[in-house]
Short mmCIF file of C-alpha atoms in Angstrom, two decimals:
data_model
loop_
_atom_site.label_atom_id
_atom_site.label_comp_id
_atom_site.label_asym_id
_atom_site.label_seq_id
_atom_site.Cartn_x
_atom_site.Cartn_y
_atom_site.Cartn_z
CA MET A 155 79.30 80.54 47.77
CA GLN A 156 77.10 83.08 46.68
CA ALA A 157 73.39 81.85 46.35
CA PRO A 158 71.80 82.59 43.08
CA PRO A 159 68.72 85.16 42.36
CA ILE A 160 65.19 83.66 42.28
CA SER A 161 64.34 83.86 38.95
CA THR A 162 60.64 85.19 38.22
CA THR A 163 60.74 83.39 35.04
CA ALA A 164 60.33 79.75 35.34
CA SER A 165 61.73 77.34 32.84
CA ALA A 166 59.65 75.70 30.19
CA PRO A 167 59.42 72.44 31.72
CA ARG A 168 58.70 73.87 35.03
CA GLU A 169 55.67 76.12 33.46
CA ALA A 170 54.37 72.83 31.83
CA ALA A 171 54.41 70.97 35.37
CA VAL A 172 52.69 73.97 36.85
CA GLU A 173 50.24 74.04 34.07
CA GLU A 174 49.63 70.31 34.65
CA ARG A 175 49.08 70.67 38.08
CA GLU A 176 46.50 73.36 37.81
CA THR A 177 44.51 71.39 35.16
CA ASP A 178 44.26 68.63 37.68
CA ARG A 179 43.31 70.92 40.47
CA SER A 180 40.55 72.37 38.21
CA ARG A 181 38.92 69.12 37.71
CA ASP A 182 39.49 68.27 41.67
CA PRO A 183 39.46 71.35 43.57
CA ALA A 184 40.30 69.52 46.75
CA ALA A 185 43.23 67.89 45.01
CA GLY A 186 45.97 70.37 45.74
CA ARG A 187 44.93 70.52 49.52
CA ARG A 188 44.55 66.96 50.13
CA ILE A 189 47.34 65.14 52.24
CA PRO A 190 47.77 61.51 51.22
CA TRP A 191 47.47 59.04 54.01
CA TRP A 192 51.11 58.14 53.74
CA ILE A 193 52.47 61.65 54.73
CA TRP A 194 50.07 61.46 57.45
CA GLY A 195 51.67 57.97 58.42
CA LEU A 196 55.04 59.59 57.95
CA ALA A 197 54.70 62.41 60.27
CA GLY A 198 52.61 60.16 63.03
CA ALA A 199 55.60 57.49 63.16
CA LEU A 200 57.97 60.54 63.59
CA PHE A 201 55.87 62.09 66.05
CA VAL A 202 55.68 58.61 67.93
CA SER A 203 59.42 58.14 67.98
CA TYR A 204 60.11 61.58 69.03
CA ALA A 205 57.53 61.47 71.90
CA ALA A 206 58.67 58.01 73.07
CA LEU A 207 62.38 59.10 73.29
CA SER A 208 61.59 62.26 75.33
CA VAL A 209 59.13 60.64 77.74
CA ARG A 210 61.37 57.94 78.14
CA ARG A 211 64.68 59.98 78.78
CA HIS A 212 62.45 61.77 81.44
CA ASP A 213 61.26 58.79 83.13
CA MET A 214 64.98 57.60 83.37
CA LEU A 215 65.98 61.06 85.23
CA LEU A 216 67.89 62.16 82.32
CA SER A 217 65.74 65.29 81.71
CA HIS A 218 66.89 68.87 83.18
CA SER A 219 66.10 71.79 85.09
CA PHE A 220 67.73 74.06 82.58
CA ASP A 221 65.42 74.39 80.53
CA LEU A 222 62.88 71.91 80.93
CA GLY A 223 62.25 72.93 84.35
CA ILE A 224 62.23 76.49 83.41
CA PHE A 225 59.75 75.99 80.57
CA GLU A 226 57.52 74.02 82.59
CA GLN A 227 57.16 76.60 85.44
CA ALA A 228 56.53 79.28 82.73
CA VAL A 229 53.71 76.94 81.14
CA ARG A 230 52.23 76.47 84.71
CA SER A 231 52.23 79.92 85.32
CA TYR A 232 50.18 80.88 82.04
CA ALA A 233 47.74 77.96 83.05
CA GLU A 234 47.18 79.40 86.52
CA GLY A 235 46.22 82.87 85.21
CA HIS A 236 49.68 85.07 85.46
CA LEU A 237 52.56 86.22 83.77
CA PRO A 238 54.88 83.44 83.57
CA VAL A 239 57.84 83.17 86.45
CA SER A 240 60.51 80.55 87.01
CA GLU A 241 61.81 79.46 90.44
CA VAL A 242 64.60 77.68 88.58
CA LYS A 243 66.07 80.87 87.03
CA GLY A 244 65.60 82.44 90.77
CA PRO A 245 62.73 83.63 93.06
CA ASP A 246 59.98 84.73 91.33
CA PHE A 247 62.05 85.49 88.10
CA PRO A 248 59.87 86.80 85.12
CA VAL A 249 60.40 84.60 82.17
CA LEU A 250 59.68 87.28 80.05
CA GLY A 251 62.40 89.14 81.08
CA ASP A 252 64.93 85.88 79.90
CA HIS A 253 63.41 85.26 76.45
CA PHE A 254 60.57 86.89 74.66
CA SER A 255 58.58 83.68 73.92
CA PRO A 256 54.98 84.28 74.70
CA VAL A 257 53.95 81.44 72.27
CA LEU A 258 54.22 79.29 75.32
CA ALA A 259 50.96 80.22 76.45
CA LEU A 260 49.44 78.16 73.94
CA ILE A 261 50.51 75.09 75.70
CA ALA A 262 48.32 76.40 78.87
CA PRO A 263 45.33 74.81 78.08
CA LEU A 264 46.80 71.52 77.72
CA TYR A 265 48.70 71.55 80.62
CA LEU A 266 45.42 72.33 82.73
CA LEU A 267 44.04 69.34 81.20
CA HIS A 268 47.20 67.19 82.08
CA PRO A 269 49.88 69.24 84.49
CA SER A 270 52.58 66.97 83.90
CA THR A 271 56.20 67.48 82.23
CA ASP A 272 55.03 64.69 79.66
CA THR A 273 52.54 67.34 78.24
CA LEU A 274 55.56 69.55 77.16
CA LEU A 275 57.69 66.70 75.68
CA VAL A 276 54.58 65.39 73.76
CA VAL A 277 53.68 68.88 72.39
CA HIS A 278 57.15 69.36 71.56
CA ALA A 279 57.18 65.94 69.48
CA ALA A 280 54.10 66.94 67.74
CA LEU A 281 55.41 70.57 66.51
CA ILE A 282 58.44 69.00 65.22
CA ALA A 283 56.97 66.10 63.36
CA SER A 284 54.27 68.35 61.95
CA SER A 285 57.07 70.19 60.08
CA VAL A 286 57.56 67.39 57.77
CA ILE A 287 53.93 67.58 56.35
CA PRO A 288 54.92 70.81 54.15
CA LEU A 289 58.01 69.75 52.84
CA ALA A 290 56.88 66.37 51.97
CA LEU A 291 53.83 67.65 50.18
CA TRP A 292 56.06 70.09 48.13
CA ALA A 293 58.40 67.27 47.33
CA ARG A 294 55.41 64.96 46.47
CA ARG A 295 54.09 67.79 44.04
CA THR A 296 57.54 68.76 42.26
CA LEU A 297 59.61 65.51 42.75
CA GLY A 298 57.34 62.66 42.92
CA ALA A 299 56.16 60.24 45.79
CA ALA A 300 59.44 58.24 46.35
CA ALA A 301 61.39 61.65 46.68
CA ALA A 302 58.84 63.06 49.16
CA VAL A 303 59.34 59.65 51.14
CA VAL A 304 63.20 60.35 51.06
CA ILE A 305 63.17 63.74 52.03
CA GLY A 306 60.69 63.34 54.80
CA LEU A 307 62.73 60.62 56.40
CA CYS A 308 66.12 62.46 55.58
CA TYR A 309 64.65 65.64 57.45
CA GLY A 310 62.66 63.94 60.28
CA LEU A 311 65.87 61.70 61.06
CA SER A 312 68.49 64.32 60.84
CA TRP A 313 70.91 64.93 63.36
CA GLY A 314 69.66 68.68 64.33
CA ILE A 315 66.42 67.30 65.00
CA ALA A 316 67.63 64.15 66.72
CA SER A 317 69.82 66.72 69.13
CA ALA A 318 66.77 68.72 70.01
CA VAL A 319 64.28 65.61 70.53
CA GLY A 320 67.10 64.31 72.88
CA PHE A 321 67.33 67.54 74.93
CA ASP A 322 63.67 67.93 76.67
CA PHE A 323 61.55 70.78 75.68
CA HIS A 324 62.68 74.14 74.00
CA GLU A 325 60.50 77.06 72.54
CA VAL A 326 62.02 77.13 69.38
CA ALA A 327 60.08 73.92 68.31
CA PHE A 328 57.03 76.60 67.39
CA ALA A 329 59.60 77.63 64.90
CA VAL A 330 59.96 74.58 63.04
CA PRO A 331 56.48 74.15 61.53
CA LEU A 332 56.37 77.62 60.92
CA LEU A 333 59.56 77.87 58.97
CA ALA A 334 58.59 74.89 56.80
CA CYS A 335 55.33 76.37 56.00
CA SER A 336 56.61 79.97 55.33
CA LEU A 337 59.66 78.73 52.90
CA THR A 338 57.50 75.97 51.10
CA ALA A 339 54.76 78.94 50.62
CA LEU A 340 57.79 81.33 49.28
CA ALA A 341 59.49 78.90 46.87
CA ASN A 342 55.98 78.15 45.23
CA ASP A 343 55.20 82.00 44.98
CA ARG A 344 52.47 82.10 47.73
CA LEU A 345 54.15 85.13 48.95
CA ARG A 346 51.30 86.25 51.05
CA ALA A 347 51.02 83.00 52.76
CA ALA A 348 55.17 83.01 53.39
CA ALA A 349 54.71 86.53 55.14
CA TYR A 350 51.66 85.10 57.57
CA TRP A 351 53.42 81.86 58.34
CA ALA A 352 56.47 83.97 59.09
CA LEU A 353 55.36 86.87 61.12
CA PRO A 354 54.41 84.49 64.22
CA LEU A 355 57.97 83.55 64.68
CA LEU A 356 58.50 87.12 66.56
CA LEU A 357 56.34 85.42 69.25
CA VAL A 358 58.68 82.28 69.47
CA LYS A 359 62.13 84.00 70.50
CA GLU A 360 63.52 87.73 70.23
CA ASP A 361 66.13 86.69 67.60
CA LEU A 362 64.03 85.05 64.87
CA GLY A 363 62.73 88.37 63.91
CA ILE A 364 65.88 88.64 61.75
CA SER A 365 64.81 85.50 60.21
CA VAL A 366 61.67 87.26 59.52
CA ALA A 367 63.41 89.94 57.82
CA VAL A 368 65.43 87.71 55.42
CA ILE A 369 62.23 86.27 54.52
CA GLY A 370 60.76 89.54 53.86
CA LEU A 371 63.73 90.46 51.49
CA LEU A 372 63.33 87.12 49.82
CA ILE A 373 59.71 87.90 49.24
CA ALA A 374 60.52 91.34 48.08
CA ARG A 375 62.85 89.67 45.50
CA ARG A 376 60.28 86.96 44.25
CA GLY A 377 58.15 89.85 43.08
CA ASP A 378 56.12 91.46 46.01
CA ARG A 379 58.22 94.43 46.93
CA ARG A 380 55.64 96.18 49.25
CA LEU A 381 54.76 92.92 51.03
CA GLY A 382 58.32 91.97 51.40
CA ILE A 383 59.43 95.48 52.93
CA VAL A 384 56.61 95.68 55.25
CA THR A 385 57.61 91.97 56.49
CA ALA A 386 61.62 92.71 56.67
CA VAL A 387 60.71 95.88 58.71
CA CYS A 388 58.44 93.91 61.02
CA GLY A 389 61.08 91.48 61.73
CA VAL A 390 63.51 93.95 62.73
CA THR A 391 61.29 96.02 64.40
CA GLY A 392 60.19 92.93 66.60
CA THR A 393 63.62 92.05 67.36
CA LEU A 394 64.73 95.64 68.36
CA LEU A 395 61.56 95.85 70.44
CA ALA A 396 61.84 92.68 72.28
CA MET A 397 65.74 93.34 73.19
CA THR A 398 65.66 96.92 74.06
CA VAL A 399 62.17 97.58 75.62
CA ILE A 400 60.38 94.48 76.38
CA LEU A 401 63.05 92.22 77.80
CA PRO A 402 64.75 94.74 79.74
CA ALA A 403 61.51 95.90 81.36
CA PHE A 404 60.86 92.41 82.99
CA ASN A 405 64.41 91.59 83.71
CA PRO A 406 65.18 92.61 87.23
CA SER A 407 68.87 93.83 85.99
CA GLY A 408 67.08 96.11 83.57
CA SER A 409 69.03 94.84 80.41
CA TYR A 410 68.77 92.26 78.00
CA GLY A 411 71.02 89.50 79.52
CA TYR A 412 72.41 87.72 76.76
CA LEU A 413 74.16 90.42 75.11
CA MET A 414 77.04 88.88 77.23
CA TRP A 415 77.57 86.22 74.38
CA LEU A 416 79.20 88.79 72.51
CA ASP A 417 82.00 89.49 75.29
CA GLY A 418 85.27 87.74 75.34
CA PRO A 419 85.75 83.86 76.06
CA GLY A 420 86.03 84.67 79.63
CA GLY A 421 83.24 87.19 79.70
CA GLU A 422 85.22 90.34 79.66
CA ASP A 423 84.64 93.07 77.08
CA GLY A 424 87.24 93.02 74.61
CA GLY A 425 86.24 96.59 72.88
CA LEU A 426 86.14 96.84 69.43
CA PRO A 427 88.99 94.60 68.31
CA ALA A 428 87.37 91.60 70.06
CA LEU A 429 84.06 92.15 68.18
CA LEU A 430 85.91 92.46 64.65
CA HIS A 431 87.56 89.40 65.30
CA LYS A 432 84.40 87.43 66.40
CA LEU A 433 82.61 88.85 63.34
CA THR A 434 85.60 87.93 60.98
CA ILE A 435 88.13 84.99 61.64
CA GLY A 436 86.07 84.19 64.65
CA LEU A 437 83.12 83.11 62.78
CA ILE A 438 85.23 79.99 61.34
CA THR A 439 87.41 79.16 64.34
CA PRO A 440 88.07 77.26 66.35
CA VAL A 441 87.33 74.11 63.77
CA GLN A 442 84.34 72.98 65.65
CA LYS A 443 82.21 75.62 63.60
CA ILE A 444 83.36 74.42 60.41
CA THR A 445 82.35 70.87 61.36
CA THR A 446 78.76 72.15 62.34
CA LEU A 447 78.58 73.85 58.82
CA VAL A 448 79.67 70.82 57.25
CA LEU A 449 77.19 68.56 58.84
CA LEU A 450 74.61 71.05 58.38
CA LEU A 451 75.17 70.91 54.53
CA ALA A 452 76.24 67.29 54.18
CA PRO A 453 72.82 65.72 54.08
CA THR A 454 72.12 67.86 51.10
CA LEU A 455 75.29 67.15 49.41
CA PHE A 456 75.86 71.13 49.65
CA LEU A 457 73.32 71.41 47.06
CA ALA A 458 71.29 73.49 49.65
CA LEU A 459 73.74 76.24 48.80
CA ARG A 460 72.11 76.66 45.28
CA SER A 461 68.95 77.83 46.99
CA PRO A 462 68.32 81.53 48.21
CA LEU A 463 66.25 79.98 50.56
CA LEU A 464 69.42 78.89 52.67
CA LEU A 465 70.08 82.85 53.37
CA VAL A 466 67.20 82.51 56.30
CA ALA A 467 69.65 80.27 57.99
CA VAL A 468 72.46 83.03 58.23
CA PRO A 469 71.10 84.92 61.10
CA THR A 470 70.94 81.79 63.28
CA VAL A 471 74.54 80.83 62.22
CA LEU A 472 76.14 84.08 62.67
CA TRP A 473 74.67 84.51 66.34
CA ARG A 474 75.77 81.26 67.22
CA PHE A 475 79.43 81.35 65.92
CA ALA A 476 79.95 84.78 67.15
CA SER A 477 78.94 83.91 70.84
CA SER A 478 81.37 83.44 73.48
CA ASN A 479 79.25 80.52 74.73
CA GLU A 480 81.12 77.20 73.55
CA VAL A 481 77.78 75.05 73.44
CA HIS A 482 76.37 77.35 70.56
CA TRP A 483 79.17 76.40 68.09
CA GLY A 484 78.75 72.28 67.97
CA THR A 485 75.92 69.78 67.27
CA GLY A 486 74.65 69.23 70.50
CA TYR A 487 71.62 70.23 72.46
CA HIS A 488 68.63 71.94 70.52
CA TYR A 489 70.48 74.94 68.90
CA SER A 490 70.38 73.40 65.15
CA LEU A 491 66.86 72.54 65.41
CA VAL A 492 65.39 75.85 63.62
CA LEU A 493 68.30 75.43 60.98
CA MET A 494 66.95 71.83 59.70
CA PRO A 495 63.72 72.95 58.13
CA ILE A 496 65.66 75.96 56.39
CA VAL A 497 68.44 73.55 55.24
CA PHE A 498 65.79 71.06 53.98
CA ALA A 499 63.54 73.62 52.20
CA ALA A 500 66.62 74.73 50.18
CA PHE A 501 67.54 71.08 49.33
CA VAL A 502 64.26 70.76 47.85
CA ASP A 503 64.36 74.09 45.98
CA ALA A 504 67.72 73.12 44.67
CA LEU A 505 66.53 69.55 43.51
CA VAL A 506 63.57 71.07 41.88
CA ARG A 507 65.49 73.69 40.14
CA ARG A 508 67.95 70.96 38.96
CA ARG A 509 65.11 68.85 37.75
CA SER A 510 63.72 71.56 35.86
CA ALA A 511 67.12 72.26 34.15
CA GLY A 512 67.13 68.46 32.79
CA GLY A 513 69.15 67.14 35.43
CA GLY A 514 68.84 63.95 37.60
CA VAL A 515 68.05 63.87 41.10
CA ARG A 516 68.05 60.12 42.27
CA ARG A 517 71.85 60.04 42.96
CA TYR A 518 71.37 63.17 45.49
CA LEU A 519 68.36 61.56 47.24
CA ALA A 520 70.40 58.46 47.33
CA ALA A 521 73.28 60.16 48.89
CA SER A 522 71.06 62.06 51.35
CA ALA A 523 69.64 58.94 52.68
CA ALA A 524 73.18 57.39 53.17
CA ILE A 525 74.56 60.35 55.08
CA THR A 526 71.77 60.42 57.42
CA ALA A 527 71.65 56.50 58.08
CA LEU A 528 75.57 57.08 58.65
CA LEU A 529 75.03 60.08 61.25
CA LEU A 530 72.09 58.78 62.82
CA PRO A 531 73.83 56.51 65.33
CA GLN A 532 75.89 59.05 66.52
CA PHE A 533 72.56 60.93 67.78
CA PRO A 534 69.80 60.56 70.12
CA LEU A 535 67.55 59.10 68.07
CA TRP A 536 69.52 55.97 68.04
CA GLN A 537 68.82 55.33 71.57
CA LEU A 538 65.08 54.18 70.52
CA VAL A 539 66.91 50.97 69.48
CA GLN A 540 69.11 50.51 72.50
CA PRO A 541 67.96 47.85 75.12
CA ALA A 542 69.13 50.00 77.88
CA THR A 543 66.86 52.65 77.05
CA TRP A 544 63.96 50.19 77.74
CA ARG A 545 65.45 48.31 80.75
CA SER A 546 63.64 48.69 84.09
CA ASP A 547 65.39 50.71 87.12
CA HIS A 548 64.65 49.95 90.50
CA ARG A 549 66.22 53.49 91.37
CA ARG A 550 63.42 54.86 89.51
CA ASP A 551 60.71 53.72 91.80
CA VAL A 552 62.80 54.76 94.79
CA ALA A 553 62.85 58.02 93.56
CA ASP A 554 59.17 58.39 93.23
CA SER A 555 58.43 57.12 96.63
CA VAL A 556 61.04 59.55 98.11
CA MET A 557 59.53 62.54 96.15
CA ASP A 558 55.99 61.22 97.25
CA LEU A 559 57.22 62.16 100.72
CA ILE A 560 57.02 66.08 99.73
CA PRO A 561 54.07 67.65 100.19
CA GLU A 562 52.41 69.67 97.48
CA GLY A 563 52.68 73.41 97.48
CA ALA A 564 56.40 72.98 99.61
CA THR A 565 59.54 74.98 98.51
CA VAL A 566 62.31 72.66 97.29
CA GLN A 567 65.76 72.57 96.17
CA ALA A 568 66.55 69.50 94.22
CA SER A 569 69.17 67.93 91.81
CA THR A 570 69.04 69.08 88.34
CA HIS A 571 67.55 65.77 86.83
CA LEU A 572 65.10 65.79 89.78
CA VAL A 573 63.79 69.24 89.28
CA PRO A 574 61.39 68.39 86.25
CA HIS A 575 59.85 65.62 88.28
CA LEU A 576 58.56 68.25 90.99
CA VAL A 577 57.68 71.52 88.98
CA SER A 578 53.94 70.36 88.75
CA ARG A 579 53.17 70.12 92.41
CA THR A 580 56.05 72.10 94.26
CA SER A 581 58.11 75.57 94.01
CA VAL A 582 61.26 73.66 92.79
CA SER A 583 64.55 75.43 92.54
CA LEU A 584 68.05 73.93 91.63
CA TYR A 585 70.05 72.74 94.27
CA GLY A 586 73.51 74.01 94.26
CA TRP A 587 72.64 76.89 91.87
CA ALA A 588 73.60 80.38 93.48
CA ASP A 589 70.31 82.21 92.83
CA SER A 590 67.99 79.49 93.97
CA ARG A 591 65.40 80.48 96.82
CA PRO A 592 67.40 80.16 99.92
CA TYR A 593 66.45 77.96 102.94
CA PRO A 594 63.90 76.09 101.11
CA GLU A 595 61.53 73.68 103.26
CA TRP A 596 62.75 70.47 101.58
CA ILE A 597 66.20 69.43 99.73
CA MET A 598 66.29 66.27 97.43
CA VAL A 599 69.79 65.08 95.97
CA ASP A 600 70.39 62.23 93.80
CA THR A 601 74.15 61.55 95.30
CA ARG A 602 74.91 58.84 92.73
CA VAL A 603 74.63 60.80 89.46
CA PRO A 604 77.54 59.99 87.43
CA ASP A 605 80.51 62.86 87.01
CA HIS A 606 79.45 63.90 83.43
CA LEU A 607 75.96 64.35 83.94
CA ARG A 608 76.26 66.19 87.54
CA TRP A 609 75.64 70.13 87.22
CA PRO A 610 76.06 72.72 88.67
CA GLN A 611 78.18 71.46 91.45
CA SER A 612 80.78 68.65 91.90
CA ALA A 613 80.34 65.59 94.35
CA ALA A 614 82.47 66.87 96.85
CA GLU A 615 80.85 70.42 96.99
CA GLU A 616 77.33 68.50 97.22
CA LYS A 617 78.44 66.42 100.06
CA PHE A 618 79.89 69.67 101.98
CA LYS A 619 76.61 71.36 101.40
CA LEU A 620 74.54 68.52 102.56
CA ARG A 621 76.48 68.28 105.83
CA SER A 622 76.17 71.93 106.47
CA ALA A 623 72.52 71.95 105.80
CA VAL A 624 72.18 69.10 108.53
CA LYS A 625 74.30 71.18 110.83
CA LYS A 626 71.95 74.19 110.08
CA GLY A 627 69.00 71.80 111.33
CA TYR A 628 67.84 70.11 108.69
CA ARG A 629 66.81 66.72 109.46
CA THR A 630 67.15 63.53 107.08
CA VAL A 631 64.00 62.13 106.18
CA ALA A 632 64.80 59.49 103.66
CA ASP A 633 68.29 58.26 102.51
CA ARG A 634 67.50 55.42 99.72
CA GLU A 635 69.44 54.28 96.99
CA GLY A 636 71.53 57.55 96.91
CA PHE A 637 68.21 59.59 97.23
CA VAL A 638 68.73 62.06 100.13
CA LEU A 639 65.83 63.98 101.37
CA LEU A 640 66.02 66.86 104.02
CA GLU A 641 63.33 68.78 105.80
CA ARG A 642 63.89 72.16 107.34
CA PRO A 643 62.46 72.36 110.91
CA SER A 644 59.24 74.17 111.02
CA SER A 645 60.80 76.18 114.18
CA ALA A 646 63.17 77.64 111.74
CA SER A 647 61.52 79.05 108.81
CA GLY A 648 62.76 82.19 109.56
CA THR A 649 66.46 81.32 109.39
CA SER A 650 68.64 81.63 106.36
CA LEU A 651 71.37 79.40 105.32
CA GLY A 652 74.56 81.11 104.25
CA PRO A 653 75.63 80.78 100.58
CA GLU A 654 77.74 77.94 100.92
CA ASP A 655 74.81 75.87 102.45
CA SER A 656 72.03 76.96 99.83
#
């Protein structure tokens, strides 16, 4: 459905409402800037929920080397005063050759104060929770306090945010408050503020420049053509510069590695016919893609389609559905995080338009709350009320005692769920990953990982490689509750394991 144009002439009821608000602000200049305590309380409650789930999952050995280990190694690099590298990606792999996310440097001062994975998880929770504030304020000004509470909760508990909170840390969390502030400003004709909030997205991730360009076009259509065009040009230029110059310059391959997502299902280049298929019928097949679209819009009862703000979501949806990587198509992981503030900003905008035209909004808010509640048990935030989440596990204490045997600064290969627990004090890479640094000083493996959580190798492959390492001279230092720790003999530091061993 085509989104309607943004009208530069407001309806009479809307003009009256704006005039009334301006009169109130003239009496009290701080009134327009004041954030009610209950909005702070709502954001605070969401922050505590997000942080509790993330930290608890990490403590339960459910966090991952990809991507939490990579991001912590990048932040640790910034904290140590050099450009980011990640041993998880490969020996001294330059992270700025993987994704262009220099915004991660902002976490470095906090990491210096508390060098721990928990620092990243808490920052992640704070960034996401803060994004509810501009949306709730906007809803309060235009729809009333009750509507603001409903929208704040539906947004904060939405499945896209829940999936991201349940999957460690990702740099796109920085984009969420920026998008919420930019789109709120845009819808309220604060066009310069909309541009200022959008432009930092260029430092979050390389693909977000296209979203900046769409915001620029909306600014131009809203009335400030010059500002809009400049913003759009900056967005496109930033993406092109990152993908064609900066990332290839840092990447050891000399290219932007993620263009492979446009290849065929098996990674092969299908040429122009395959590309045309991807950009046409391939955008809605298989049905998983349609399901994701329906779930994106369902909490708004598809009312978000009536707002031009929803156009900002188009670039992210297009690259995801054109990708050959199946995980991009669904509702898992963190891939829908940046879409949620866009969808709910469009929802608020559409509700404001409907109310200005004399239509009711209560049933939309009630239905949104019902749909959010219906979806909530299917996504990670529901784990907060599950007894198993808070049950103590003796194996966790054993894992700590075994990891404590590894000295600081050592080179280590570890199982994917152990990697984040070793990043802050060792040079750790992923056991079983082909690009990991060969022949590390230590190997630590959790042999009891369930098959559905095991990656990147099967239990049989892991067992074979552990036996091979012992044959090469590694000695078993610990074997407790399924946690196996091997140490390389110091006299063999110049030896190299074969590919089948490392």
